[in-house]
Short mmCIF file of C-alpha atoms in Angstrom, two decimals:
data_model
loop_
_atom_site.label_atom_id
_atom_site.label_comp_id
_atom_site.label_asym_id
_atom_site.label_seq_id
_atom_site.Cartn_x
_atom_site.Cartn_y
_atom_site.Cartn_z
CA MET A 28 143.49 -196.87 -35.24
CA ASN A 29 144.58 -194.16 -38.74
CA PHE A 30 142.73 -191.37 -39.75
CA ILE A 31 140.80 -193.42 -42.52
CA ASP A 32 139.83 -196.40 -39.80
CA GLN A 33 138.28 -194.02 -38.09
CA VAL A 34 136.68 -192.55 -40.64
CA ILE A 35 134.93 -195.78 -42.21
CA ASP A 36 134.61 -197.17 -39.07
CA LYS A 37 132.54 -194.86 -37.01
CA ARG A 38 130.40 -194.34 -40.57
CA LYS A 39 127.33 -193.97 -37.33
CA ASN A 40 129.12 -191.26 -36.60
CA TRP A 41 129.65 -189.13 -39.03
CA ILE A 42 126.24 -190.02 -40.05
CA SER A 43 124.57 -188.78 -37.13
CA ILE A 44 126.71 -185.43 -36.79
CA SER A 45 124.96 -184.48 -40.69
CA GLY A 46 121.86 -186.31 -39.18
CA VAL A 47 122.14 -182.87 -36.70
CA ILE A 48 122.95 -180.81 -38.85
CA ILE A 49 119.58 -180.77 -40.81
CA VAL A 50 118.15 -180.89 -37.74
CA LEU A 51 119.49 -177.66 -36.74
CA THR A 52 118.84 -176.09 -39.61
CA LEU A 53 115.34 -177.26 -39.59
CA ILE A 54 114.76 -175.17 -36.33
CA MET A 55 116.47 -172.60 -36.70
CA PHE A 56 113.99 -171.63 -40.95
CA LEU A 57 111.54 -172.58 -37.96
CA ILE A 58 112.91 -170.03 -34.47
CA ARG A 59 114.97 -166.84 -37.59
CA GLY A 60 114.54 -167.78 -40.86
CA LEU A 61 116.27 -166.61 -43.71
CA ASN A 62 117.25 -163.40 -44.30
CA PHE A 63 115.96 -163.30 -48.15
CA GLY A 64 117.31 -160.44 -50.27
CA ILE A 65 115.55 -157.48 -52.39
CA ASP A 66 115.75 -159.49 -55.04
CA PHE A 67 112.95 -162.29 -53.36
CA THR A 68 110.90 -159.52 -51.50
CA GLY A 69 110.73 -157.44 -53.65
CA GLY A 70 111.96 -152.98 -53.33
CA SER A 71 114.43 -150.60 -54.78
CA ILE A 72 118.61 -151.17 -54.74
CA LEU A 73 120.71 -147.51 -54.64
CA HIS A 74 123.76 -147.99 -55.69
CA PHE A 75 126.22 -144.72 -55.79
CA GLU A 76 129.75 -143.64 -56.19
CA ILE A 77 130.36 -140.81 -53.89
CA GLY A 78 134.25 -140.24 -54.48
CA GLU A 79 135.58 -140.41 -51.01
CA GLU A 80 135.94 -142.77 -48.12
CA PHE A 81 132.02 -141.76 -45.56
CA GLU A 82 130.74 -143.39 -42.62
CA THR A 83 127.69 -144.95 -42.66
CA GLN A 84 125.58 -142.44 -40.32
CA GLU A 85 125.68 -139.71 -42.67
CA ILE A 86 124.27 -141.96 -45.22
CA ARG A 87 121.65 -142.65 -42.73
CA GLU A 88 121.70 -139.27 -41.92
CA VAL A 89 120.77 -138.70 -45.24
CA LEU A 90 117.54 -141.30 -45.83
CA GLN A 91 116.53 -140.42 -42.40
CA ASN A 92 115.10 -136.81 -43.80
CA HIS A 93 112.87 -139.42 -46.78
CA GLY A 94 112.04 -141.92 -43.34
CA LEU A 95 113.69 -144.65 -45.33
CA GLU A 96 116.48 -144.33 -42.14
CA ASP A 97 115.88 -148.07 -41.57
CA SER A 98 117.48 -149.25 -45.04
CA VAL A 99 120.14 -151.53 -45.70
CA ILE A 100 123.15 -149.84 -46.36
CA GLN A 101 126.93 -151.49 -47.35
CA LYS A 102 129.92 -149.42 -47.94
CA ALA A 103 131.35 -151.53 -51.30
CA GLY A 104 134.62 -150.18 -54.15
CA GLY A 105 137.92 -151.99 -52.44
CA GLU A 106 141.91 -151.54 -52.88
CA GLY A 107 141.30 -149.75 -49.50
CA GLU A 108 138.55 -146.96 -49.91
CA GLU A 109 135.18 -147.73 -49.80
CA SER A 110 133.68 -144.91 -51.37
CA GLU A 111 130.66 -146.47 -52.94
CA VAL A 112 127.44 -146.94 -51.09
CA VAL A 113 125.04 -149.34 -51.77
CA ILE A 114 121.71 -149.29 -50.40
CA ARG A 115 119.10 -151.10 -50.27
CA THR A 116 115.77 -150.33 -48.85
CA VAL A 117 111.21 -150.00 -49.07
CA SER A 118 110.39 -149.40 -53.68
CA LEU A 119 110.29 -146.59 -54.62
CA ASP A 120 109.27 -144.28 -57.07
CA GLU A 121 111.60 -142.88 -59.96
CA ASP A 122 111.12 -139.48 -58.23
CA GLU A 123 111.80 -140.49 -55.19
CA ARG A 124 114.51 -141.90 -55.74
CA ASN A 125 115.90 -138.87 -57.61
CA GLU A 126 115.44 -136.95 -54.75
CA ILE A 127 117.36 -139.10 -52.50
CA PHE A 128 120.55 -138.46 -54.97
CA ASN A 129 119.76 -135.32 -55.19
CA SER A 130 120.24 -134.73 -51.79
CA MET A 131 123.68 -137.28 -51.32
CA GLN A 132 124.09 -133.88 -53.84
CA GLN A 133 124.14 -131.80 -51.20
CA VAL A 134 126.52 -133.29 -49.14
CA TRP A 135 128.91 -134.57 -51.30
CA PRO A 136 128.96 -132.35 -53.97
CA GLN A 137 131.54 -134.22 -56.54
CA MET A 138 128.74 -136.57 -56.97
CA THR A 139 126.95 -136.41 -60.95
CA GLU A 140 125.01 -138.53 -63.32
CA ASP A 141 127.77 -140.72 -63.76
CA SER A 142 128.07 -141.81 -60.24
CA ILE A 143 124.54 -143.80 -59.65
CA LEU A 144 126.27 -147.05 -60.79
CA ARG A 145 121.98 -148.53 -60.35
CA SER A 146 118.72 -147.73 -59.43
CA ASP A 147 116.46 -150.21 -59.70
CA ASN A 148 113.15 -151.29 -58.41
CA VAL A 149 112.50 -154.93 -58.01
CA GLY A 150 109.08 -156.15 -57.69
CA GLY A 151 107.29 -159.23 -54.92
CA VAL A 152 106.30 -160.56 -57.66
CA ILE A 153 109.68 -161.12 -59.31
CA GLY A 154 110.96 -162.38 -56.18
CA ALA A 155 108.44 -164.84 -56.20
CA GLU A 156 109.22 -165.87 -59.67
CA LEU A 157 113.07 -165.95 -58.56
CA ARG A 158 112.09 -167.96 -56.07
CA GLN A 159 109.88 -170.14 -58.33
CA GLN A 160 113.57 -170.12 -61.11
CA ALA A 161 115.68 -171.68 -57.89
CA ILE A 162 113.72 -174.42 -57.04
CA ILE A 163 113.34 -175.35 -60.58
CA ALA A 164 117.48 -175.11 -60.96
CA LEU A 165 117.97 -177.06 -57.69
CA SER A 166 115.70 -179.58 -58.97
CA ILE A 167 117.40 -179.95 -61.95
CA ALA A 168 120.20 -180.13 -60.96
CA VAL A 169 119.69 -182.66 -58.65
CA VAL A 170 118.17 -185.34 -61.55
CA ALA A 171 120.51 -184.66 -63.99
CA ILE A 172 123.06 -185.67 -60.83
CA ILE A 173 121.18 -188.87 -60.14
CA LEU A 174 120.95 -190.04 -63.69
CA TYR A 175 124.10 -189.27 -64.93
CA ILE A 176 125.84 -191.29 -61.45
CA THR A 177 123.42 -193.56 -61.76
CA PHE A 178 124.13 -194.62 -65.77
CA ARG A 179 128.17 -194.00 -65.02
CA PHE A 180 128.42 -195.89 -61.40
CA GLU A 181 124.73 -197.18 -60.08
CA PHE A 182 121.93 -195.94 -57.97
CA ASN A 183 123.49 -196.64 -54.60
CA PHE A 184 126.12 -194.14 -55.47
CA ALA A 185 124.20 -191.81 -56.70
CA VAL A 186 122.04 -191.58 -53.30
CA SER A 187 124.50 -192.09 -51.77
CA ALA A 188 126.04 -188.77 -53.31
CA ILE A 189 122.93 -186.34 -53.32
CA ILE A 190 122.24 -187.00 -49.85
CA ALA A 191 125.94 -185.89 -48.95
CA LEU A 192 124.49 -182.93 -51.49
CA ILE A 193 121.33 -182.49 -49.57
CA ASN A 194 124.45 -182.61 -46.12
CA ASP A 195 125.78 -179.49 -48.06
CA VAL A 196 123.17 -177.53 -48.88
CA PHE A 197 121.54 -177.61 -45.31
CA PHE A 198 124.94 -176.45 -43.69
CA VAL A 199 125.58 -173.69 -45.74
CA LEU A 200 121.41 -172.75 -45.02
CA LEU A 201 121.90 -173.05 -41.42
CA LEU A 202 125.16 -170.73 -41.00
CA PHE A 203 123.15 -168.50 -42.88
CA SER A 204 120.27 -168.60 -40.89
CA ILE A 205 121.73 -168.16 -37.77
CA PHE A 206 124.54 -165.18 -39.45
CA GLN A 207 121.87 -164.14 -41.04
CA PHE A 208 123.57 -162.90 -44.27
CA GLU A 209 121.38 -161.60 -46.99
CA ILE A 210 120.39 -164.06 -49.14
CA GLU A 211 120.03 -162.44 -53.08
CA THR A 212 119.56 -164.92 -56.62
CA ALA A 213 123.07 -164.33 -56.48
CA PHE A 214 122.85 -167.63 -53.55
CA VAL A 215 122.08 -170.23 -55.88
CA ALA A 216 124.21 -169.67 -58.02
CA ALA A 217 126.94 -170.28 -54.76
CA LEU A 218 124.53 -173.29 -54.23
CA LEU A 219 125.03 -174.50 -57.99
CA THR A 220 128.38 -174.08 -58.01
CA ILE A 221 128.96 -175.60 -54.69
CA MET A 222 126.79 -179.16 -55.82
CA GLY A 223 129.25 -178.88 -58.44
CA TYR A 224 132.52 -178.62 -56.34
CA SER A 225 131.34 -181.25 -54.04
CA ILE A 226 129.81 -183.80 -57.04
CA ASN A 227 132.81 -183.39 -58.72
CA ASP A 228 134.70 -184.28 -55.43
CA THR A 229 132.66 -186.91 -54.55
CA ILE A 230 132.65 -188.69 -57.75
CA VAL A 231 136.94 -189.03 -57.92
CA ILE A 232 136.68 -191.24 -54.68
CA PHE A 233 133.75 -193.57 -56.03
CA ASP A 234 134.95 -194.16 -59.95
CA ARG A 235 138.67 -194.93 -57.03
CA ILE A 236 135.75 -197.23 -55.33
CA ARG A 237 134.35 -198.99 -58.15
CA GLU A 238 137.83 -199.79 -60.16
CA ASN A 239 138.93 -200.74 -56.64
CA LEU A 240 136.13 -203.23 -57.22
CA ASN A 241 136.91 -204.76 -59.69
CA LEU A 242 140.46 -205.42 -58.61
CA TYR A 243 140.31 -206.15 -55.39
CA LYS A 244 136.91 -208.68 -55.56
CA ASN A 245 137.93 -211.36 -52.80
CA TYR A 246 138.11 -207.89 -50.56
CA LYS A 247 135.28 -206.85 -48.11
CA LYS A 248 133.47 -203.36 -49.75
CA GLU A 249 135.22 -202.34 -45.90
CA GLU A 250 138.68 -202.30 -47.08
CA VAL A 251 138.64 -201.60 -50.50
CA VAL A 252 136.79 -197.93 -49.62
CA LYS A 253 139.89 -197.54 -47.20
CA MET A 254 142.20 -198.31 -49.49
CA SER A 255 140.72 -196.34 -52.68
CA LEU A 256 139.96 -193.13 -49.69
CA LYS A 257 143.54 -193.27 -48.54
CA ARG A 258 144.64 -192.96 -53.05
CA THR A 259 142.18 -189.92 -53.12
CA LEU A 260 142.69 -188.11 -50.00
CA THR A 261 145.97 -185.91 -50.31
CA ARG A 262 143.65 -185.09 -54.46
CA SER A 263 140.74 -183.69 -52.21
CA ILE A 264 142.97 -181.92 -49.19
CA ASN A 265 145.10 -179.99 -51.64
CA THR A 266 142.03 -179.57 -53.90
CA SER A 267 140.12 -177.83 -51.58
CA PHE A 268 143.25 -176.22 -49.59
CA THR A 269 144.58 -174.25 -52.63
CA THR A 270 140.11 -173.07 -53.36
CA LEU A 271 140.15 -171.86 -49.79
CA ILE A 272 143.26 -169.56 -50.18
CA VAL A 273 141.14 -168.05 -53.37
CA LEU A 274 138.07 -167.67 -52.01
CA GLY A 275 139.79 -166.28 -48.11
CA SER A 276 141.28 -163.70 -50.52
CA LEU A 277 138.45 -162.90 -52.32
CA PHE A 278 136.50 -162.48 -48.46
CA ILE A 279 138.94 -160.35 -47.65
CA PHE A 280 139.75 -158.22 -50.45
CA GLY A 281 137.00 -158.62 -53.16
CA GLY A 282 134.50 -155.68 -51.45
CA ILE A 283 131.28 -156.42 -48.84
CA THR A 284 128.73 -156.62 -52.33
CA ILE A 285 130.02 -160.01 -53.12
CA ARG A 286 130.57 -161.04 -49.76
CA PRO A 287 128.04 -163.25 -48.62
CA PHE A 288 128.45 -164.88 -51.95
CA VAL A 289 131.41 -166.04 -51.27
CA ALA A 290 131.06 -166.81 -48.11
CA ALA A 291 128.43 -169.38 -49.35
CA LEU A 292 131.38 -170.84 -51.11
CA LEU A 293 133.68 -170.28 -48.49
CA PHE A 294 131.01 -172.55 -46.29
CA GLY A 295 130.61 -175.10 -48.73
CA VAL A 296 133.72 -176.09 -50.14
CA ILE A 297 135.04 -176.63 -45.92
CA ILE A 298 131.90 -179.23 -45.63
CA GLY A 299 132.02 -180.37 -49.50
CA THR A 300 134.96 -181.69 -48.31
CA TYR A 301 133.92 -183.37 -45.33
CA SER A 302 130.47 -184.71 -47.04
CA SER A 303 132.87 -186.27 -49.55
CA ILE A 304 135.45 -188.28 -47.08
CA PHE A 305 133.08 -188.72 -44.15
CA LEU A 306 129.79 -188.84 -45.84
CA ALA A 307 129.05 -189.81 -49.53
CA PRO A 308 131.74 -193.24 -49.09
CA ASN A 309 129.54 -193.90 -45.72
CA VAL A 310 125.92 -194.25 -46.76
CA TRP A 311 127.41 -195.76 -49.63
CA LEU A 312 128.59 -198.76 -47.99
CA ILE A 313 125.66 -198.69 -45.99
CA LEU A 314 123.19 -198.69 -48.87
CA GLN A 315 125.13 -201.64 -50.16
CA ASP A 316 124.83 -203.19 -47.12
CA ARG A 317 121.14 -203.22 -46.66
CA LEU A 318 120.35 -203.12 -50.57
CA GLY A 319 122.85 -205.14 -52.08
CA SER A 320 124.18 -203.96 -56.00
CA LYS A 321 122.18 -204.82 -58.93
CA LYS A 322 125.65 -204.01 -60.81
CA LYS A 323 128.11 -206.15 -61.72
CA PHE A 324 131.34 -204.47 -62.21
CA ASN A 325 133.60 -205.04 -65.20
CA ALA A 326 137.33 -205.23 -64.50
CA SER A 327 138.33 -205.37 -67.33
CA SER A 328 137.45 -201.38 -68.43
CA HIS A 329 139.54 -199.99 -65.24
CA SER A 330 143.03 -199.29 -64.44
CA GLU A 331 145.03 -199.05 -61.33
CA ALA A 332 146.05 -195.73 -61.30
#
């Protein structure tokens, strides 16, 4: 039995794996939850250019004088020298933020007003609005995908694609819950990017299935799906591999500030490739067996690649 045969003939195993991912995600939500950042919970963000390398403990000692030693401190910058610091802490007024900067200047005299890269407050109300807008954005994306695939293909293809996307999103959320990566507004952009990447890969496979359904009408659907996967597998793997090379470079050299965003994309591309090959075609086969197809594909509108 070759690789493609195992993908299709053992479809219940792959679908079970996705079911386990969703259940584990829900369990982790109850046990650990998600580590929402200041963008969602509210607080202050201070981003300073110190001008030289430093130790996180030095920053914490400065903050200790202000009773903020429990703040989240991240080094930032790049090109081998992390000379910037991002401090995420409770909400502070302008005077309190200036006092912290003055304390930093006493330790690092080279810091000037230009060293303040960011000094903002994000309110809890704004965080609630951001959560609401994030849910709306993701919901609109899902509805638009269902409508588009139903119009271009058929409803069973749309349902299969959405189930694959749900698997992708839950897998990324599971890893973020396990590792407690901080979730900020950029995470929503990462999820939408993952959905776009995954649906693109799935559409390529579905398009080949639709094409072969018209060309090989006497074949069993399982054989058509296997034939379609064989013809798109190399393309899917090569595309994912080259994308992962770029994301891997960004994760290593892009700096700590964008690392959670890139991590989400890395996880998403890997699971998106998996769901496009292992999950979406198999869900479509099951739906076809149980619900059938109400759409007649027109052989004259497609050509063999």
